[in-house]
Coordinates of C-alpha atoms in Angstrom, one line a residue:
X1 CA 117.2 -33.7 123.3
X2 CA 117.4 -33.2 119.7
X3 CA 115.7 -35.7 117.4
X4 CA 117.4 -38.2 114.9
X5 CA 117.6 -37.4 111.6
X6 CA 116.1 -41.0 110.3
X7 CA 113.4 -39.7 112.8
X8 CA 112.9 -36.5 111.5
X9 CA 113.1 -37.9 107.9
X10 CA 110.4 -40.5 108.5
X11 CA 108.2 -37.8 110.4
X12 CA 108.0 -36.0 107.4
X13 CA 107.9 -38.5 105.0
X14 CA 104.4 -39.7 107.0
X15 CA 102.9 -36.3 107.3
X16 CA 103.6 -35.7 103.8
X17 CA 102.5 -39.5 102.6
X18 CA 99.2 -38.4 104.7
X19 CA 98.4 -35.9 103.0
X20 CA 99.7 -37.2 99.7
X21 CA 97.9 -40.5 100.6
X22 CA 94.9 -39.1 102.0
X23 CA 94.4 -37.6 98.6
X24 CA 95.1 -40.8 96.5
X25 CA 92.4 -42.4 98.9
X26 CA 89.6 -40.1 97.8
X27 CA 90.8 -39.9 94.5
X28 CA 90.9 -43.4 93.7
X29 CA 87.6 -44.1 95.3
X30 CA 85.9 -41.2 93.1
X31 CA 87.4 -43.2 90.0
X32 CA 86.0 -46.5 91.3
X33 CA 82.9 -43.8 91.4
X34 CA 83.0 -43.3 87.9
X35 CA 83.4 -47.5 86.8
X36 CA 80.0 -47.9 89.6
X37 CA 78.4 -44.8 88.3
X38 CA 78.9 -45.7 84.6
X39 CA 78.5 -49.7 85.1
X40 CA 74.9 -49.2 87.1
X41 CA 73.3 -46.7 84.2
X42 CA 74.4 -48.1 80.9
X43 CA 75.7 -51.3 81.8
X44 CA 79.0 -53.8 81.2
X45 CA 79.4 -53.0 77.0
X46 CA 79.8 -49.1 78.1
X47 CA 82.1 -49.5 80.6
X48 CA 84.2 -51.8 78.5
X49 CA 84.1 -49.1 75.8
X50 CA 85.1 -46.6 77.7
X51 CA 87.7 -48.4 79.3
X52 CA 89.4 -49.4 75.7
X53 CA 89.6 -45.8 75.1
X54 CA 90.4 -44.2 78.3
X55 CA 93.3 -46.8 77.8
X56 CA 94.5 -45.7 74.2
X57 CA 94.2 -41.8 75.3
X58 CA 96.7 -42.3 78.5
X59 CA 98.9 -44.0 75.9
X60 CA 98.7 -41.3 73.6
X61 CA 99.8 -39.0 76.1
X62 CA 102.9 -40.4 77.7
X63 CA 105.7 -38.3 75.5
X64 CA 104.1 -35.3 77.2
X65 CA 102.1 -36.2 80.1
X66 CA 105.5 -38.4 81.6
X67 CA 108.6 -38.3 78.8
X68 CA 108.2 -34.0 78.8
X69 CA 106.7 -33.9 82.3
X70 CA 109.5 -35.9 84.0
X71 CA 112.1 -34.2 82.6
X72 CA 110.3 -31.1 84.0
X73 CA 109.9 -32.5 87.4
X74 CA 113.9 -33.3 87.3
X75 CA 114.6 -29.2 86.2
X76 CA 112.4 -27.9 88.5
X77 CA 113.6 -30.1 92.0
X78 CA 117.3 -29.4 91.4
X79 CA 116.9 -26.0 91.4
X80 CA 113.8 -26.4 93.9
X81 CA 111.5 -23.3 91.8
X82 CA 110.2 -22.5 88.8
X83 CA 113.0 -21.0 87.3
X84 CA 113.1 -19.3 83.6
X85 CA 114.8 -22.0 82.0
X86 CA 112.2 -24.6 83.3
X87 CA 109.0 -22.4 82.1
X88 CA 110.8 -22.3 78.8
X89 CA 110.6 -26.3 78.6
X90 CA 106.9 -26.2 80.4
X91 CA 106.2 -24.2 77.3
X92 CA 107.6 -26.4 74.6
X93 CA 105.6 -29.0 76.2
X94 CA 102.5 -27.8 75.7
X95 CA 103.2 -27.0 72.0
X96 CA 103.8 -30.7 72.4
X97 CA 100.7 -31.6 73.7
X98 CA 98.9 -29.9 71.0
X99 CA 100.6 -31.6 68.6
X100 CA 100.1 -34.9 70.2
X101 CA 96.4 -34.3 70.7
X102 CA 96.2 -33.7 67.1
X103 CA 98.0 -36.4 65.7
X104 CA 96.1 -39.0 68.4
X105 CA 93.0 -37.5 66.7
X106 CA 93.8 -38.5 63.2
X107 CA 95.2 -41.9 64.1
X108 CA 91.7 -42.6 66.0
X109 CA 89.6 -41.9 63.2
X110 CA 91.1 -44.6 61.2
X111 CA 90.8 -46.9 63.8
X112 CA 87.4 -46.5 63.8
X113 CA 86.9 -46.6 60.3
X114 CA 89.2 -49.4 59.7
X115 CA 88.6 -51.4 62.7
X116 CA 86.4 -54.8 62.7
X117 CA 85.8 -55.9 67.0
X118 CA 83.0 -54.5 68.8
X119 CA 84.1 -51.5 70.4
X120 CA 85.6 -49.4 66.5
X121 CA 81.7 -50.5 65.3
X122 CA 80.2 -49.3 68.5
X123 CA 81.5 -45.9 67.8
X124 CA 81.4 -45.7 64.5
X125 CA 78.5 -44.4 63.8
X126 CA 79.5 -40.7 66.5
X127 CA 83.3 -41.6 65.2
X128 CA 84.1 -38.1 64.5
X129 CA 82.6 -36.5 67.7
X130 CA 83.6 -39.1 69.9
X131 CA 87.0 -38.4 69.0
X132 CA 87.2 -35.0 69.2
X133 CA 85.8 -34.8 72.7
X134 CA 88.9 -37.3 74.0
X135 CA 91.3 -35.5 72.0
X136 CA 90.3 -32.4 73.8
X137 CA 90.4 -34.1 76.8
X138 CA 94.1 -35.3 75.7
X139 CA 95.4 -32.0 75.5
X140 CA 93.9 -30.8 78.3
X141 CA 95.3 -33.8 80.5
X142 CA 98.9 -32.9 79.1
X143 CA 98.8 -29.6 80.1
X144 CA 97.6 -30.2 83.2
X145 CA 100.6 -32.9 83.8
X146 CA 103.2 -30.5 83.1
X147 CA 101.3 -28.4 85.5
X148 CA 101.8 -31.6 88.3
X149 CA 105.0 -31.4 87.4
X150 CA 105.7 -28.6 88.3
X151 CA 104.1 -28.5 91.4
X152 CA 106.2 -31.8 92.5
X153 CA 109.3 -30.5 91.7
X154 CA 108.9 -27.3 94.3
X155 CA 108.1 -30.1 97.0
X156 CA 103.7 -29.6 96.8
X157 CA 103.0 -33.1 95.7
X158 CA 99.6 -33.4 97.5
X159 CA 98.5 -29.4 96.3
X160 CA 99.8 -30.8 93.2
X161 CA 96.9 -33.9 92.8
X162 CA 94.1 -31.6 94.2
X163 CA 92.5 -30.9 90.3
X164 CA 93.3 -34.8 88.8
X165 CA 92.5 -36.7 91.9
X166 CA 89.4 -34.6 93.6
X167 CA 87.7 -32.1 90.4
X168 CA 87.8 -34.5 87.6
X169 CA 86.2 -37.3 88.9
X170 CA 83.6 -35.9 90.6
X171 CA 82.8 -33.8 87.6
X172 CA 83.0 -37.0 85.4
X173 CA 80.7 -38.6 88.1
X174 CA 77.9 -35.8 87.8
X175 CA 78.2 -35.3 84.0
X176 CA 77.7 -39.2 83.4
X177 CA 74.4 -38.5 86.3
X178 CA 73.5 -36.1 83.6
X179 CA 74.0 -38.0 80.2
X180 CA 71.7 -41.1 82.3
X181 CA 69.0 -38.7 83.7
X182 CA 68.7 -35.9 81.6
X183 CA 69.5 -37.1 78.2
X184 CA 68.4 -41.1 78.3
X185 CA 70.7 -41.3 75.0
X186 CA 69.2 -44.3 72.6
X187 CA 72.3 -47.2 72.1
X188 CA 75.6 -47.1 73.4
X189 CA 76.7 -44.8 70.1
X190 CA 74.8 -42.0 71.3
X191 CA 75.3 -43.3 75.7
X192 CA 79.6 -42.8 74.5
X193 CA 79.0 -39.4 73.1
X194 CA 77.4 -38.1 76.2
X195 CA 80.1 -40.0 78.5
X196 CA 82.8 -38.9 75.9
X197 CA 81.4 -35.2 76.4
X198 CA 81.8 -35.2 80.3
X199 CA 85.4 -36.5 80.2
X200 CA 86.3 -33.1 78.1
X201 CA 84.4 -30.7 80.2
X202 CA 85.8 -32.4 83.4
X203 CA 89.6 -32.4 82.1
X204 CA 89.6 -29.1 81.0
X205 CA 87.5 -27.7 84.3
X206 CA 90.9 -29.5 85.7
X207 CA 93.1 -28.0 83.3
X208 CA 92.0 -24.3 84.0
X209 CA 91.9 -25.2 88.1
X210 CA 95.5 -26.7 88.3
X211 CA 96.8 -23.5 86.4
X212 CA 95.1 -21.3 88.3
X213 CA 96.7 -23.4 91.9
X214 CA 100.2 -22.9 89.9
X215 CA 100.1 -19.4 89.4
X216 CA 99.5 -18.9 93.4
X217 CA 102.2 -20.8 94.8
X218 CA 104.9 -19.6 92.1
X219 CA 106.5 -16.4 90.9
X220 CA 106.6 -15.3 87.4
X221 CA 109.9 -15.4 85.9
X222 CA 111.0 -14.3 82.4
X223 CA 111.4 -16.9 79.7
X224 CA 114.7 -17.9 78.9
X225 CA 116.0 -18.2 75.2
X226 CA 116.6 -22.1 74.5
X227 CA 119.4 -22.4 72.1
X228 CA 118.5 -25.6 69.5
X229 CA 121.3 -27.1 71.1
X230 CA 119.3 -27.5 74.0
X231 CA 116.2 -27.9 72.8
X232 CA 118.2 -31.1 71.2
X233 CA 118.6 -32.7 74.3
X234 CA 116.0 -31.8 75.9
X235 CA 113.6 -33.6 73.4
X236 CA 116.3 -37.0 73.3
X237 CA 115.9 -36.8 77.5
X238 CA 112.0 -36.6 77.1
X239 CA 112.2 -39.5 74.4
X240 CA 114.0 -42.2 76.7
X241 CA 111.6 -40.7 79.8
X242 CA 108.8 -41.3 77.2
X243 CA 110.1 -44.6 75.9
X244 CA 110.4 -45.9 79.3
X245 CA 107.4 -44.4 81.1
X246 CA 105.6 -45.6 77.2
X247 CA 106.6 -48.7 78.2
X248 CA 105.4 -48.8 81.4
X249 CA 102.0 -47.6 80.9
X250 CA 101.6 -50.1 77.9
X251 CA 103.0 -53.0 79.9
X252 CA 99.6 -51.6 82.6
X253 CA 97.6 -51.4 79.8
X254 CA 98.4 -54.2 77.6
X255 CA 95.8 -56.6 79.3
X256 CA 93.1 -54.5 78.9
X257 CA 93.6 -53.6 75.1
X258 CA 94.1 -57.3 74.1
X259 CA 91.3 -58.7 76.3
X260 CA 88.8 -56.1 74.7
X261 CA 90.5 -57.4 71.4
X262 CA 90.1 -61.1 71.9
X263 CA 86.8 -61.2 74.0
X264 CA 84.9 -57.8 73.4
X265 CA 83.5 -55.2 75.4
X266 CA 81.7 -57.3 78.2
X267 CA 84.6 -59.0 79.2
X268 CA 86.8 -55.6 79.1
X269 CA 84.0 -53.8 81.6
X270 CA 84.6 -56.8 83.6
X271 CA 88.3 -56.8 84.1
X272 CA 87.9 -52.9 84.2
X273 CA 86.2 -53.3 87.4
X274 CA 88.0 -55.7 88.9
X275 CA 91.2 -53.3 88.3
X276 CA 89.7 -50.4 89.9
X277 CA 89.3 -52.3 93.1
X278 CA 92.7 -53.8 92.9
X279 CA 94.0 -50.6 92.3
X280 CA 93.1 -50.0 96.0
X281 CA 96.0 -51.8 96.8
X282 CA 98.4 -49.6 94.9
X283 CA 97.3 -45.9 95.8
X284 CA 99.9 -46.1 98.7
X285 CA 102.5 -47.0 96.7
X286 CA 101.4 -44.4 93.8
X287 CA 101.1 -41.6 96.3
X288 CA 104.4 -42.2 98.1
X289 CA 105.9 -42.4 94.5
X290 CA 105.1 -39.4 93.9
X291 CA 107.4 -38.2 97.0
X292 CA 110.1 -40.6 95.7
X293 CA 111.2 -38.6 93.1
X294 CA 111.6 -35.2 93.9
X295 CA 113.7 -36.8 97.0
X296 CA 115.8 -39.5 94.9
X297 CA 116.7 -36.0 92.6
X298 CA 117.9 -34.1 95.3
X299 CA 119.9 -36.7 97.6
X300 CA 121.3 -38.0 94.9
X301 CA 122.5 -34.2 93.6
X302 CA 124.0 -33.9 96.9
X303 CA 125.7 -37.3 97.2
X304 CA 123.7 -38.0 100.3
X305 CA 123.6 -41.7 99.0
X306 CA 122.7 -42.4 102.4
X307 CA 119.7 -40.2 102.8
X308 CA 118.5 -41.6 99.6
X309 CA 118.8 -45.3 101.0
X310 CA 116.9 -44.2 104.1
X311 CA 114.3 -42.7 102.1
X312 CA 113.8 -46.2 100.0
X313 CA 113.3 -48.1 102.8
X314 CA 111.0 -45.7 105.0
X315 CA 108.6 -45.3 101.2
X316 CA 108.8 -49.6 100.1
X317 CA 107.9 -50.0 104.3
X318 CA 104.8 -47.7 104.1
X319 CA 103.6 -49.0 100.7
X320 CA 103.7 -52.7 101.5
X321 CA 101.4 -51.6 104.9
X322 CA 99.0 -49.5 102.3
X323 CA 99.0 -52.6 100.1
X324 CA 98.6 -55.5 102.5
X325 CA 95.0 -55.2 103.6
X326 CA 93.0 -55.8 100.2
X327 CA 94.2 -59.2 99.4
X328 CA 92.4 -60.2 102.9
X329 CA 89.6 -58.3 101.9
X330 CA 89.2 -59.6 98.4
X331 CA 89.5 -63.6 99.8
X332 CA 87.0 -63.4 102.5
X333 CA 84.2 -61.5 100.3
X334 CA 85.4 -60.1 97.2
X335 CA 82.1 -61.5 94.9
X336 CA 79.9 -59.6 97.9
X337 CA 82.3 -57.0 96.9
X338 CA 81.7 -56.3 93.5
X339 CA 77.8 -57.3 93.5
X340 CA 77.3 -54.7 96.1
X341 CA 79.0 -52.0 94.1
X342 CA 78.6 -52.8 90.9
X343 CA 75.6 -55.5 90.4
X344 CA 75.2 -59.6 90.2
X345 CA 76.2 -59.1 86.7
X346 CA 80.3 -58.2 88.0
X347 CA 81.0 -61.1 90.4
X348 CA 83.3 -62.8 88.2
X349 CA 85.1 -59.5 88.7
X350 CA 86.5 -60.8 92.1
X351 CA 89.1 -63.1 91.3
X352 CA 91.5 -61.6 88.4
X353 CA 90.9 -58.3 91.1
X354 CA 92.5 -60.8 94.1
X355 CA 95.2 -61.7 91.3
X356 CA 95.9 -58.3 90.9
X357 CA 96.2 -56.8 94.2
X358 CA 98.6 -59.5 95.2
X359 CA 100.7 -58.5 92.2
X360 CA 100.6 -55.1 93.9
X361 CA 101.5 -56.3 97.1
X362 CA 104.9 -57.6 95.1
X363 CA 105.6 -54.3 94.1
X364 CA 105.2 -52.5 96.9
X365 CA 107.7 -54.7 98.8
X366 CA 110.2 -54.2 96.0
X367 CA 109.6 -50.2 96.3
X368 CA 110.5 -47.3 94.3
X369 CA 113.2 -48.5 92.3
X370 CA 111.6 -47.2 89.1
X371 CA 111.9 -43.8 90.5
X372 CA 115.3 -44.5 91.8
X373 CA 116.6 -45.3 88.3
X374 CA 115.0 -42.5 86.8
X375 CA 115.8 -39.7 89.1
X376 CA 119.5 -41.3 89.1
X377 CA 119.5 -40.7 85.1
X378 CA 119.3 -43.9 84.7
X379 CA 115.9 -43.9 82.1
X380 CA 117.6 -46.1 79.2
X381 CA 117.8 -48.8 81.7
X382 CA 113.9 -48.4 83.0
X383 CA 113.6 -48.5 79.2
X384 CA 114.8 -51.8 78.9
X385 CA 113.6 -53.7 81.7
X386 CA 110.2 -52.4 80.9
X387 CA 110.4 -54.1 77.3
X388 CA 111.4 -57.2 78.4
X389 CA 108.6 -57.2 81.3
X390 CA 106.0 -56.1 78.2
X391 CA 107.3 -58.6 75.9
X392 CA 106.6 -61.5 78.9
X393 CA 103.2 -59.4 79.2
X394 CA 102.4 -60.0 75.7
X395 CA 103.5 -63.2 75.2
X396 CA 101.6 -64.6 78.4
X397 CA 98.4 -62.5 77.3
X398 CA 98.0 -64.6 74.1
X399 CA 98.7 -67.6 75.8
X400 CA 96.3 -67.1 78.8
X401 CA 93.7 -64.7 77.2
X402 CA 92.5 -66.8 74.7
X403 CA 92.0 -69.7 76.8
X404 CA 91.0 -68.0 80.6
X405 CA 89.7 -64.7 79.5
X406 CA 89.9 -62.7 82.6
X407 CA 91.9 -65.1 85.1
X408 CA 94.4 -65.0 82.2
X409 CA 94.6 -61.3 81.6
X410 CA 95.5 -60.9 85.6
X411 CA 97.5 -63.5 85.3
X412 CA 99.9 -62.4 82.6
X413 CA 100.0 -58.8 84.4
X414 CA 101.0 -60.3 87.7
X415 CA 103.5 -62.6 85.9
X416 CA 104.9 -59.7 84.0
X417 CA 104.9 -57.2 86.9
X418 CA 106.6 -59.8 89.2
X419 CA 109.6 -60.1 86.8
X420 CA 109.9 -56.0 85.9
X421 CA 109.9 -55.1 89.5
X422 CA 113.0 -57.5 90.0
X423 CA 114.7 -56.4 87.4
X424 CA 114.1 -52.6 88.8
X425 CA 115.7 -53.6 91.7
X426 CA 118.6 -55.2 90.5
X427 CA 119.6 -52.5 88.4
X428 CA 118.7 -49.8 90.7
X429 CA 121.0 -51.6 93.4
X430 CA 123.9 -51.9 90.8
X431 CA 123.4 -48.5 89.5
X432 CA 123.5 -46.7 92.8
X433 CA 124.3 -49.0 95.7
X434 CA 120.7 -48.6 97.2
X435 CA 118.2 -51.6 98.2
X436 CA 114.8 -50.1 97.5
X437 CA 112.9 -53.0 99.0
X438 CA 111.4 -53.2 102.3
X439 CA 114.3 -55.1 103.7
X440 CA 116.8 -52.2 102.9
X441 CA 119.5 -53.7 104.1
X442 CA 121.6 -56.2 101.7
X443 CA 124.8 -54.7 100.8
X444 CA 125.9 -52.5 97.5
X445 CA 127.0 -55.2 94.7
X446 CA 129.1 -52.0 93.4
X447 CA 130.4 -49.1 94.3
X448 CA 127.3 -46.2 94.4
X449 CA 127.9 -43.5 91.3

């Protein structure tokens, strides 16, 4: 008898979640690596540091690495290859990312210079080094989204992670070994430009990997000639995919950037920590994202509104499972937790990293209507209900911070995640007639278009 097609469609959606997932898994625990490795040998003020600036170089990347690179990923699934016209816009991205690099370069020498907390006066004395090892490692990480992008698009999403999620943090891992055993730098000035070092030499090792992985599963095409008409809207589509993904990284990052502002580098190592383990909560719902939207792109292209429901439902179901366990975890012995991993010092870690995860759990419930907006071209609305949930992010960050330190920090991200991921729903429902959540049932409010 001949299978259903919901249960063909989930069948593949697990295998490919597995595998996508399975990934995510090892990935994300090789970046909690990193925070242990990097917290045990030169202690909380590093890992705050590095934090601070791992956290100003994602957000320097997001009009490439997502505004560019999701408007890639869009090209390459409808046609479902690497055509001519989308290796044309691959390549004006990376002219992109070289001019991003460049001007994130600039603008982080005069932070340094010009800045007066704890973490600009840490580095100022390797400021020119230090930042021209991460804006190498900027460029390289562009490149190497485009790359992703690509590789998404033509339906590889796990082959696609294999460089970001497996090579780079194990290389980061063994190049901070090295910096701590080899080198035994004197202060954190000199400890930051040994970790700052391994960062470049492990994104561009996964730079020159990922390439190399792209030009095996693809064929070569000729360039096509963009007209500037084109190039036109292509840059106005990347800007409102940058704007809103901007926005969204921001609204993850905001937290982290004003707690290291208010309370210093200690505190930032801290709630560092406690975010990587939270983050264990999330990878399910990250990894099944990344099958949401090369699906969303291509029932919606067909009209298959129904397909497109089905696949909400079955993707918000399976994250909300992934997300569920860590919360119970993090109750019954999350300060054993984070004393066993990362030392006595990072048991106040615990609690703004239970706050967190359940603020996960949230999302996961809601589902991918982020991706459902987007991939329905609907990325001026993302835009907007991601400033509103930054500007409750904000506000409740300088009410809570100053006050509660790290309980405040998690606090305002939960709050603010909590209201953006309603909003995503709403719109998403009213923009195309599909309940992302787990429930996946409640009627259209409108007619789907």
């Amino acid at each position: 008898m001949a299978a259903r097609p919901g249960g063909l469609m989930l069948r593949k959606l697990i295998s490919q979640a597995v595998s996508v997932a399975g990934l995510r898994v090892v990935g994300t625990g090789l970046g909690v690596g990193v925070s242990i490795v990097l917290a045990r040998a030169f202690g909380t003020e590093a890992l705050g540091v590095y934090s601070f600036c791992i956290a100003l170089m994602m957000l320097a990347a997001v009009p490439i690495s997502n505004g560019w690179a999701g408007m890639l990923l869009r090209s390459v699934a409808k046609q479902g290859r690497l055509d001519g016209l989308s290796r044309s816009m691959a390549r004006y991205g990376a002219m992109g990312a070289l001019v991003t690099a460049s001007i994130a370069m600039v603008a982080g020498a005069l932070a340094v210079s010009f800045g007066s907390n704890d973490i600009a006066q840490a580095l100022e004395p390797v400021a020119f080094s230090a930042i021209g090892l991460l804006a190498i490692a900027l460029l390289a990480d562009q490149v190497s989204a485009l790359r992703m992008a690509s590789l998404r698009g033509i339906d590889r999403p796990a082959l696609a992670q294999i460089p970001e999620m497996i090579l780079r943090p194990a290389l980061l891992i063994c190049g901070i070994g090295l910096v701590w055993a080899l080198l035994q730098p004197e202060g954190l000035a000199q400890t930051m430009l040994g970790v700052f070092a391994a960062v470049a030499v492990a994104a561009l090792a996964s730079a020159v990997v990922g390439q190399w992985i792209l030009s095996r599963v693809t064929q070569v095409r000729p360039l096509r000639d963009v007209d500037p008409e084109t190039r036109r809207m292509w840059i106005a589509s990347a800007a409102a995919l940058a704007g809103s993904a901007g926005l969204v990284q921001l609204n993850g990052y905001i937290d982290l950037l004003l707690l290291g502002g208010m309370r210093g580098a200690e505190e930032t190592g801290l709630y560092r920590a406690g975010l990587q383990i939270a983050m264990l909560a999330n990878f399910g719902y990250i990894a099944l994202n990344m099958l949401a939207g090369q699906r969303f792109s291509n029932f919606l292209a067909q009209g298959d509104t129904a397909s497109a429901a089905q696949s909400a439902r079955y993707l918000a179901r399976l994250a909300l499972l992934t997300a569920l366990p860590l919360p119970i975890v993090l109750l019954i012995a999350g300060e054993w937790l984070f004393t066993l991993l990362f030392g006595p010092e990072f048991a106040p870690a615990a609690t703004p990293a239970l706050i967190v995860s359940l603020g996960f759990c949230f999302s996961a419930g809601i589902g991918m209507a982020h991706a459902l907006l987007i991939m329905s071209h609907g990325e001026f609305i993302a835009m907007r209900t991601t400033a509103v949930a930054l500007a409750i992010n904000v506000a409740l960050c300088f009410a809570l911070i100053p006050a509660y330190g790290l309980i405040g920090a998690a606090l305002a991200n939960v709050g603010a995640s909590v209201c953006w991921n309603i909003l995503l729903w709403y719109f998403a429902r009213q923009r195309t007639g599909i309940d992302s959540s787990f429930l996946g049932f409640l009627a259209p409010s409108t007619r789907p278009g």
